[in-house]
Coordinates of C-alpha atoms in Angstrom, one line a residue:
Chain S
M21 CA -32.7 23.1 -11.6
N22 CA -36.3 23.2 -10.2
N23 CA -35.3 24.4 -6.8
T24 CA -32.8 27.2 -7.0
N25 CA -32.5 27.4 -3.3
A26 CA -31.3 23.8 -3.0
K27 CA -27.8 23.4 -1.4
P28 CA -25.2 22.8 -4.0
A29 CA -23.7 19.4 -4.1
I30 CA -20.2 20.8 -4.2
A31 CA -19.1 24.4 -3.6
I32 CA -15.6 25.7 -3.9
K33 CA -14.7 29.2 -2.8
A34 CA -11.5 31.2 -3.4
L35 CA -9.4 28.1 -3.6
R36 CA -5.7 28.6 -3.8
K37 CA -2.9 26.0 -4.0
S38 CA 0.8 26.3 -4.5
F39 CA 3.5 23.6 -4.9
G40 CA 6.5 25.4 -3.5
P41 CA 6.9 28.7 -5.3
V42 CA 4.5 27.7 -8.1
E43 CA 1.0 28.8 -7.6
V44 CA -1.2 26.2 -9.4
L45 CA -4.6 27.4 -8.4
R46 CA -5.1 31.1 -8.1
G47 CA -8.5 31.7 -6.6
I48 CA -11.1 29.2 -7.9
D49 CA -14.8 29.6 -7.3
L50 CA -16.9 26.7 -8.6
T51 CA -20.3 25.3 -7.7
A52 CA -21.9 22.1 -8.8
K53 CA -25.6 21.7 -8.3
D54 CA -27.3 18.3 -8.1
G55 CA -27.4 16.7 -11.5
D56 CA -24.7 18.9 -13.0
V57 CA -22.2 17.2 -15.3
I58 CA -19.3 19.6 -15.4
S59 CA -16.3 19.0 -17.7
M60 CA -13.1 20.7 -16.9
I61 CA -10.8 21.3 -19.8
G62 CA -7.5 23.1 -20.3
S63 CA -4.0 22.4 -21.3
S64 CA -1.6 20.4 -19.1
G65 CA -0.5 22.4 -16.1
S66 CA -3.6 24.6 -16.1
G67 CA -4.5 23.1 -12.7
K68 CA -7.6 21.1 -13.5
S69 CA -6.4 17.9 -11.9
T70 CA -5.1 19.7 -8.9
L71 CA -8.4 21.4 -8.5
L72 CA -10.2 18.1 -8.7
R73 CA -7.8 16.5 -6.2
C74 CA -8.3 19.4 -3.8
I75 CA -12.0 18.6 -3.3
P76 CA -11.5 15.3 -1.4
M77 CA -8.2 16.8 -0.1
L78 CA -5.8 14.5 -1.9
E79 CA -4.0 17.8 -2.1
T80 CA -4.3 20.2 0.8
P81 CA -5.2 23.7 -0.5
N82 CA -3.4 26.7 0.9
S83 CA -6.5 28.7 1.4
G84 CA -10.2 28.7 0.4
E85 CA -13.3 26.7 1.3
V86 CA -14.7 23.4 0.2
T87 CA -18.3 22.3 0.9
V88 CA -19.7 18.9 0.0
G89 CA -23.3 18.4 1.3
D90 CA -23.2 19.4 4.9
D91 CA -19.4 19.0 5.3
H92 CA -17.5 22.3 5.2
I93 CA -13.8 22.9 5.5
V94 CA -12.0 26.3 5.6
H95 CA -8.4 26.1 4.7
N96 CA -6.1 28.7 6.1
G97 CA -2.7 27.2 5.5
R98 CA -2.4 25.7 9.0
K99 CA -2.2 22.1 9.7
L100 CA -5.6 20.3 9.6
S101 CA -7.1 19.8 13.1
K102 CA -8.5 16.5 14.2
S103 CA -12.0 17.7 13.5
D104 CA -10.9 18.9 10.1
N105 CA -9.6 15.5 9.3
A106 CA -12.9 13.9 10.4
T107 CA -14.7 16.4 8.1
A108 CA -12.4 15.5 5.3
R109 CA -13.2 11.8 5.8
G110 CA -16.9 12.8 5.7
I111 CA -16.4 14.6 2.4
R112 CA -14.5 11.7 1.0
R113 CA -17.3 9.2 2.0
N114 CA -19.8 11.3 0.1
L115 CA -17.7 11.5 -3.1
G116 CA -16.7 8.9 -5.6
F117 CA -13.3 9.5 -7.2
V118 CA -12.0 7.8 -10.3
F119 CA -8.3 8.1 -11.0
Q120 CA -6.4 8.3 -14.2
S121 CA -4.5 5.2 -13.3
F122 CA -7.5 3.3 -11.8
N123 CA -5.7 2.5 -8.5
L124 CA -7.5 -0.7 -7.8
W125 CA -6.1 -2.6 -4.8
P126 CA -4.0 -5.3 -6.3
H127 CA -4.6 -7.8 -3.4
R128 CA -8.3 -7.7 -3.7
T129 CA -10.5 -9.3 -6.4
V130 CA -12.8 -7.2 -8.5
L131 CA -15.8 -7.8 -6.1
Q132 CA -13.7 -7.2 -3.0
N133 CA -12.5 -3.9 -4.5
V134 CA -16.1 -2.8 -4.9
I135 CA -17.4 -3.8 -1.5
E136 CA -14.3 -2.7 0.5
A137 CA -15.6 0.9 1.2
P138 CA -19.3 0.0 1.7
V139 CA -18.4 -2.7 4.2
H140 CA -15.3 -1.5 5.9
V141 CA -15.8 2.3 5.8
Q142 CA -19.5 2.7 5.7
G143 CA -20.3 -0.3 7.8
R144 CA -23.0 -1.8 5.5
R145 CA -23.8 -5.5 5.7
H146 CA -21.6 -7.8 3.7
H147 CA -24.3 -9.6 1.7
E148 CA -26.2 -6.4 1.0
A149 CA -23.0 -4.7 -0.3
T150 CA -22.2 -7.8 -2.4
E151 CA -25.7 -7.8 -4.0
E152 CA -25.4 -4.1 -4.8
A153 CA -21.8 -4.5 -6.1
L154 CA -22.9 -7.3 -8.4
T155 CA -25.6 -5.0 -9.8
L156 CA -23.0 -2.3 -10.3
L157 CA -20.6 -4.7 -12.0
E158 CA -23.4 -5.8 -14.3
K159 CA -24.0 -2.2 -15.2
V160 CA -20.3 -1.6 -16.2
G161 CA -20.4 -5.0 -18.0
L162 CA -18.0 -6.9 -15.8
A163 CA -20.2 -9.1 -13.6
H164 CA -18.5 -12.1 -15.1
K165 CA -15.1 -10.9 -13.8
R166 CA -16.2 -10.6 -10.2
D167 CA -13.6 -13.0 -8.9
A168 CA -10.7 -11.9 -11.2
W169 CA -7.7 -10.0 -10.0
P170 CA -7.1 -6.5 -11.2
A171 CA -3.8 -7.5 -12.6
H172 CA -5.6 -9.9 -15.0
L173 CA -7.9 -7.1 -16.4
S174 CA -7.2 -4.7 -19.3
G175 CA -6.9 -1.0 -18.5
G176 CA -10.5 -0.4 -19.7
Q177 CA -11.9 -3.2 -17.6
Q178 CA -9.9 -1.9 -14.5
Q179 CA -11.3 1.6 -15.1
R180 CA -14.8 0.3 -15.3
V181 CA -14.3 -1.6 -12.0
A182 CA -13.0 1.6 -10.5
I183 CA -16.2 3.3 -11.6
A184 CA -18.2 0.6 -10.0
R185 CA -16.1 1.0 -6.8
A186 CA -16.9 4.7 -6.8
L187 CA -20.6 4.1 -7.3
A188 CA -20.7 1.5 -4.5
Q189 CA -20.1 4.3 -2.0
R190 CA -23.5 5.8 -3.0
P191 CA -21.8 9.1 -3.6
K192 CA -23.5 12.5 -3.8
A193 CA -21.1 13.3 -6.7
I194 CA -18.4 11.5 -8.7
L195 CA -15.1 13.1 -9.7
F196 CA -13.3 11.8 -12.7
D197 CA -9.6 12.6 -13.1
E198 CA -8.8 12.1 -16.8
P199 CA -10.5 8.7 -16.7
T200 CA -9.4 7.7 -20.2
S201 CA -6.0 9.2 -20.5
A202 CA -4.1 6.0 -19.5
L203 CA -6.1 3.8 -21.9
D204 CA -5.4 2.4 -25.3
P205 CA -7.5 4.2 -27.9
E206 CA -9.7 1.2 -28.6
L207 CA -10.6 0.8 -24.9
V208 CA -11.6 4.4 -24.4
G209 CA -15.1 3.9 -25.9
D210 CA -16.3 1.3 -23.3
V211 CA -15.3 3.6 -20.4
L212 CA -16.9 6.7 -22.0
K213 CA -20.1 4.7 -22.6
V214 CA -20.3 3.9 -18.9
I215 CA -19.7 7.6 -17.9
R216 CA -22.3 8.7 -20.4
S217 CA -24.9 6.4 -19.0
L218 CA -24.2 7.8 -15.5
A219 CA -24.7 11.3 -16.9
E220 CA -28.0 10.2 -18.4
E221 CA -29.1 8.9 -15.0
G222 CA -28.7 12.5 -13.7
R223 CA -25.7 11.9 -11.4
T224 CA -23.7 14.8 -10.3
M225 CA -20.2 14.6 -11.9
I226 CA -17.1 16.6 -12.4
I227 CA -15.0 15.3 -15.2
V228 CA -11.4 16.4 -16.0
T229 CA -10.9 15.3 -19.6
H230 CA -9.1 15.8 -22.9
E231 CA -11.9 14.1 -24.8
M232 CA -13.4 17.3 -26.3
G233 CA -16.1 15.6 -28.3
F234 CA -17.2 13.6 -25.3
A235 CA -17.2 16.8 -23.1
R236 CA -19.3 18.6 -25.6
E237 CA -21.9 15.8 -25.8
V238 CA -22.4 14.8 -22.1
S239 CA -21.8 17.9 -20.1
S240 CA -24.3 20.4 -18.8
R241 CA -21.5 22.8 -18.2
V242 CA -17.9 23.1 -19.4
V243 CA -15.2 24.9 -17.5
F244 CA -12.0 26.0 -19.1
L245 CA -9.0 26.5 -16.8
H246 CA -6.0 28.5 -17.7
Q247 CA -3.0 29.1 -15.4
G248 CA -4.9 28.3 -12.3
Q249 CA -8.0 30.4 -13.0
I250 CA -11.4 29.7 -14.5
E251 CA -11.2 31.5 -17.9
E252 CA -14.5 30.3 -19.4
D253 CA -17.5 28.7 -17.8
G254 CA -20.8 28.0 -19.6
T255 CA -22.8 25.5 -21.6
P256 CA -20.9 23.3 -24.0
E257 CA -22.4 25.2 -27.0
K258 CA -21.1 28.5 -25.7
V259 CA -17.7 27.3 -24.6
F260 CA -17.0 25.2 -27.7
S261 CA -18.7 27.4 -30.4
N262 CA -18.5 30.9 -29.1
P263 CA -16.0 31.3 -26.3
A264 CA -15.5 34.8 -24.9
S265 CA -11.8 34.2 -24.0
S266 CA -9.3 34.2 -26.8
R267 CA -7.2 31.6 -25.0
C268 CA -10.1 29.3 -24.8
K269 CA -10.8 29.8 -28.5
E270 CA -7.2 28.9 -29.3
F271 CA -7.2 25.8 -27.1
I272 CA -10.4 24.5 -28.5
G273 CA -9.4 25.4 -32.1
S274 CA -6.1 23.5 -31.7
H275 CA -7.9 20.5 -30.3
F276 CA -10.4 20.1 -33.0
Q277 CA -7.8 20.7 -35.6
R278 CA -5.6 18.0 -34.2
N279 CA -8.4 15.5 -34.1
R280 CA -9.5 16.0 -37.6
Chain B
M18 CA 33.5 -44.1 4.7
N19 CA 31.7 -46.1 7.2
I20 CA 27.9 -46.3 6.9
A21 CA 27.4 -47.3 10.5
F22 CA 29.5 -44.3 11.7
L23 CA 27.6 -42.0 9.3
S24 CA 24.2 -43.0 10.5
D25 CA 25.4 -42.8 14.1
I26 CA 26.7 -39.3 13.7
F27 CA 23.6 -38.3 11.7
Y28 CA 21.3 -39.3 14.5
K29 CA 23.5 -37.5 17.0
L30 CA 23.3 -34.3 14.9
L31 CA 19.6 -34.6 14.5
S32 CA 19.3 -34.3 18.3
G33 CA 20.6 -30.7 17.8
V34 CA 17.8 -29.8 15.3
P35 CA 15.2 -28.9 18.0
L36 CA 17.6 -26.3 19.5
T37 CA 18.5 -25.0 16.0
L38 CA 14.8 -24.6 15.2
N39 CA 14.0 -23.2 18.6
L40 CA 16.6 -20.5 18.2
T41 CA 15.5 -19.8 14.6
I42 CA 11.8 -19.5 15.4
V43 CA 12.0 -17.6 18.6
S44 CA 14.5 -15.2 17.0
L45 CA 12.1 -14.7 14.1
I46 CA 9.2 -13.9 16.4
G47 CA 11.3 -11.6 18.6
G48 CA 13.1 -10.0 15.7
G49 CA 9.8 -9.5 13.8
I50 CA 8.2 -7.7 16.7
L51 CA 11.3 -5.5 17.3
A52 CA 11.4 -4.8 13.5
L53 CA 7.8 -3.6 13.6
L54 CA 8.6 -1.3 16.6
L55 CA 11.7 0.0 14.8
N56 CA 9.6 0.8 11.7
S57 CA 6.8 2.5 13.7
M58 CA 9.5 4.7 15.3
R59 CA 10.4 6.0 11.9
A60 CA 7.4 8.2 11.9
T61 CA 9.3 10.8 13.9
L62 CA 12.6 12.5 13.1
V63 CA 14.3 11.4 16.3
G64 CA 12.8 7.9 16.0
N65 CA 14.0 7.6 12.4
A66 CA 17.5 8.6 13.4
V67 CA 17.5 6.0 16.3
A68 CA 16.2 3.3 14.0
S69 CA 18.7 4.1 11.3
A70 CA 21.6 4.0 13.8
Y71 CA 20.3 0.7 15.1
V72 CA 20.2 -0.8 11.7
F73 CA 23.6 0.6 10.8
L74 CA 25.1 -0.9 14.0
F75 CA 23.6 -4.4 13.7
R76 CA 24.0 -4.8 10.0
G77 CA 27.5 -3.3 10.0
T78 CA 29.1 -5.7 12.5
P79 CA 29.5 -9.5 12.4
L80 CA 26.9 -11.5 14.2
L81 CA 29.7 -13.5 15.8
I82 CA 31.0 -10.3 17.4
Q83 CA 27.5 -9.4 18.6
I84 CA 27.3 -12.8 20.2
F85 CA 30.6 -12.4 21.9
V86 CA 29.9 -8.8 23.1
I87 CA 26.7 -10.0 24.7
Y88 CA 28.0 -13.2 26.2
Y89 CA 31.5 -12.1 27.3
G90 CA 31.1 -8.4 27.4
L91 CA 27.9 -7.8 29.3
S92 CA 29.0 -10.2 32.1
A93 CA 32.0 -7.9 32.7
I94 CA 29.7 -5.1 33.7
P95 CA 29.0 -5.2 37.5
F96 CA 25.6 -3.4 37.1
I97 CA 24.3 -6.2 34.9
R98 CA 25.8 -9.0 37.1
H99 CA 23.9 -7.5 40.1
S100 CA 20.6 -6.9 38.3
F101 CA 17.7 -9.4 37.6
L102 CA 19.0 -9.5 34.0
W103 CA 21.8 -11.7 35.2
T104 CA 19.4 -14.7 35.6
F105 CA 19.1 -14.6 31.9
L106 CA 22.4 -13.2 30.7
R107 CA 24.5 -15.8 32.5
E108 CA 22.9 -18.4 30.3
P109 CA 24.5 -18.9 26.9
Y110 CA 21.0 -19.7 25.5
W111 CA 19.5 -16.3 26.4
C112 CA 22.7 -14.5 25.2
G113 CA 22.7 -16.3 21.9
L114 CA 19.0 -15.7 21.5
L115 CA 19.3 -12.0 22.3
A116 CA 22.1 -11.6 19.7
L117 CA 20.0 -13.4 17.1
I118 CA 16.9 -11.4 17.9
L119 CA 18.7 -8.0 17.7
N120 CA 20.5 -9.0 14.5
D121 CA 17.4 -10.3 12.8
A122 CA 15.4 -7.2 13.8
A123 CA 17.9 -5.0 11.9
Y124 CA 17.5 -7.0 8.7
T125 CA 13.8 -7.6 9.0
S126 CA 13.1 -3.9 9.6
E127 CA 14.9 -3.0 6.4
I128 CA 12.9 -5.6 4.5
L129 CA 9.7 -4.2 5.9
R130 CA 10.7 -0.6 5.2
G131 CA 11.4 -1.5 1.6
A132 CA 8.1 -3.4 1.3
F133 CA 6.0 -0.6 2.7
R134 CA 7.8 1.9 0.4
A135 CA 6.9 -0.3 -2.6
V136 CA 3.2 -0.2 -1.9
P137 CA 1.8 1.7 -4.9
P138 CA 1.0 5.3 -4.0
G139 CA -2.3 4.9 -5.8
S140 CA -3.4 2.2 -3.4
Y141 CA -2.9 4.7 -0.5
E142 CA -4.8 7.4 -2.4
A143 CA -7.6 5.1 -3.3
A144 CA -8.0 4.2 0.4
K145 CA -7.8 7.8 1.5
V146 CA -10.3 8.9 -1.1
V147 CA -13.0 6.5 0.1
G148 CA -12.6 7.9 3.6
M149 CA -10.6 5.2 5.3
T150 CA -8.9 6.1 8.5
P151 CA -5.1 5.8 8.6
W152 CA -5.3 2.8 10.8
S153 CA -7.8 1.0 8.5
T154 CA -5.6 1.8 5.6
F155 CA -2.6 0.3 7.4
R156 CA -4.6 -2.8 8.4
R157 CA -6.5 -3.5 5.3
I158 CA -4.5 -2.0 2.4
S159 CA -0.8 -1.2 3.0
S160 CA 0.2 -4.1 5.4
P161 CA -1.3 -6.9 3.3
I162 CA 0.3 -5.5 0.1
A163 CA 3.6 -4.8 1.8
L164 CA 3.8 -8.2 3.5
R165 CA 3.2 -10.0 0.2
Q166 CA 6.0 -7.9 -1.4
A167 CA 8.3 -8.7 1.5
M168 CA 8.0 -12.5 1.1
P169 CA 10.9 -13.2 -1.3
A170 CA 13.4 -11.1 0.7
Y171 CA 12.1 -12.3 4.0
S172 CA 12.5 -16.0 3.0
S173 CA 16.2 -15.2 2.4
E174 CA 16.4 -13.6 5.8
V175 CA 14.9 -16.7 7.4
V176 CA 17.4 -19.0 5.7
A177 CA 20.3 -16.6 6.7
L178 CA 19.1 -16.7 10.3
L179 CA 18.8 -20.4 10.3
K180 CA 22.4 -20.7 9.2
G181 CA 23.3 -17.9 11.6
T182 CA 22.3 -20.0 14.6
A183 CA 25.4 -22.1 13.9
L184 CA 27.5 -19.3 15.4
V185 CA 26.0 -19.7 18.9
S186 CA 27.9 -23.0 19.0
T187 CA 30.9 -20.8 19.9
I188 CA 29.3 -19.9 23.2
T189 CA 28.8 -23.6 24.2
L190 CA 25.3 -24.1 22.8
M191 CA 24.8 -27.6 21.5
E192 CA 22.7 -27.1 18.4
V193 CA 23.6 -28.9 15.2
T194 CA 26.9 -27.2 14.6
G195 CA 27.8 -27.4 18.3
I196 CA 27.3 -31.2 18.4
A197 CA 29.2 -31.5 15.1
S198 CA 32.3 -29.6 16.3
A199 CA 32.3 -31.6 19.6
A200 CA 32.1 -34.8 17.6
V201 CA 35.0 -33.7 15.4
R202 CA 37.1 -33.0 18.4
E203 CA 36.5 -36.5 19.6
T204 CA 37.0 -38.4 16.4
W205 CA 38.9 -36.1 14.0
R206 CA 36.6 -37.2 11.2
A207 CA 35.8 -33.7 10.1
I208 CA 34.7 -34.3 6.5
E209 CA 31.9 -36.9 7.3
I210 CA 30.6 -35.0 10.3
F211 CA 30.5 -31.5 8.8
L212 CA 29.0 -32.9 5.6
C213 CA 26.3 -34.5 7.6
A214 CA 25.7 -31.2 9.4
A215 CA 25.6 -29.4 6.0
V216 CA 23.0 -31.8 4.7
I217 CA 20.8 -31.1 7.7
Y218 CA 21.1 -27.3 7.1
L219 CA 20.4 -27.8 3.4
T220 CA 17.3 -29.8 4.1
L221 CA 16.0 -27.2 6.6
S222 CA 16.7 -24.4 4.1
L223 CA 14.9 -26.3 1.4
L224 CA 11.9 -26.7 3.6
V225 CA 11.9 -22.9 4.4
T226 CA 12.1 -22.1 0.6
W227 CA 9.2 -24.5 -0.2
L228 CA 7.1 -23.1 2.7
F229 CA 7.6 -19.5 1.4
A230 CA 7.0 -20.5 -2.2
Y231 CA 3.7 -22.1 -1.1
A232 CA 2.8 -19.1 1.1
E233 CA 3.5 -16.7 -1.8
G234 CA 1.3 -18.6 -4.1
R235 CA -1.5 -18.6 -1.6
L236 CA -1.1 -14.9 -0.7
S237 CA -0.5 -13.4 -4.2
P238 CA -2.5 -15.7 -6.5
W239 CA -2.7 -13.1 -9.2
L240 CA 1.1 -13.5 -9.8
F241 CA 0.8 -17.3 -10.4
R242 CA -2.7 -18.3 -11.4
E243 CA -4.4 -17.2 -14.6
A244 CA -7.6 -15.3 -14.6
R245 CA -10.8 -17.3 -14.1

């Protein structure tokens, strides 16, 4: 980064989260600067999806701090106050989130899905939002499906619409929660291509993924989670070729072996 | 069989259709509003218990008994006879309507509850994550999805209520069934008269079914129309 004093896009401090007696996140510190493309890897149950979902508070952390742009929330285990909820909405408006299972609204067409948040949450003009949405749909290769229903699209197409929907919010950063895990293998490529083009544009992204080859190529940073803690954090070259942690080495070794 | 008699009785029964429709439609509106209130009560623990007890009571007892309790039972309570409520509750129409509304609310609230629970959790999460307020989420996401999902079950409820209005004939209301039983008492030609009444109910049910099929097609086109 040119400006090291710039505010980070996303900052997470000492984040903890338990589901009942199970502590899923055990003190996470993570900062994403503008333009960072961070891949989070780790075995199932390592807490990577939970960590991602804690940022826009789809899960409420037990303790810790989350900062997105100017919005800052301190979690202390108590119920969120009214102003906390307003801050949470502020955080969400500044983030795009792409789910593993797409989660398009079934009663809205492709175009309506994309303009819903710009028009009805951010209060932008309908025709402006529509114009921008069409550009975004063009970008993900689905402009011709603008009037189709989500139920009539393939998984890969739905996920690309979901990405356009996230982009339509003009987010400061985009979070991807295993965006290709629910897709048939032959559809994965189209979605990865779109994500890769976003990385090349210099967008700030955090991607939870099992696509190791993809993570290695597009990320500026790779984070390896193990049992709710960050075990390894560095450039893709370092994490994939020369990890300090033996668990990380094992995980990556097993992955590349399996994919061979 | 006598064609002249049949057409005569048919026209007579048709004169009861406005009251049957009146009772059905007003009960649907009243029952629908009450059902929404019952469902919004379910947000709290106490409200949930009250709503569950209400549904248990009105689904667990015969509509006929509910009508009788309101028509014969309430008039036995001096407090009610001396209150302003008496202007309504001494009329069989209002008693019948009240019973139908209360009964319909119980069924409709259960249909709505199921429909809202069947909204995909992912649709709520997607709404939350773009920063929608709970009220916008209800208005723009969950209600439209839930109402569409409720349509098939609700069309059954509308037909059930339509037929349920026949029971208010027991408290002297002259809707289709009331006119039919009166005519049977006069002429003793039960088969022709009741068959005529059945045909009228059947026709009305058919109209309701068509209406809902049409509405479903309009509201959930992705289930019926192919992709463009």
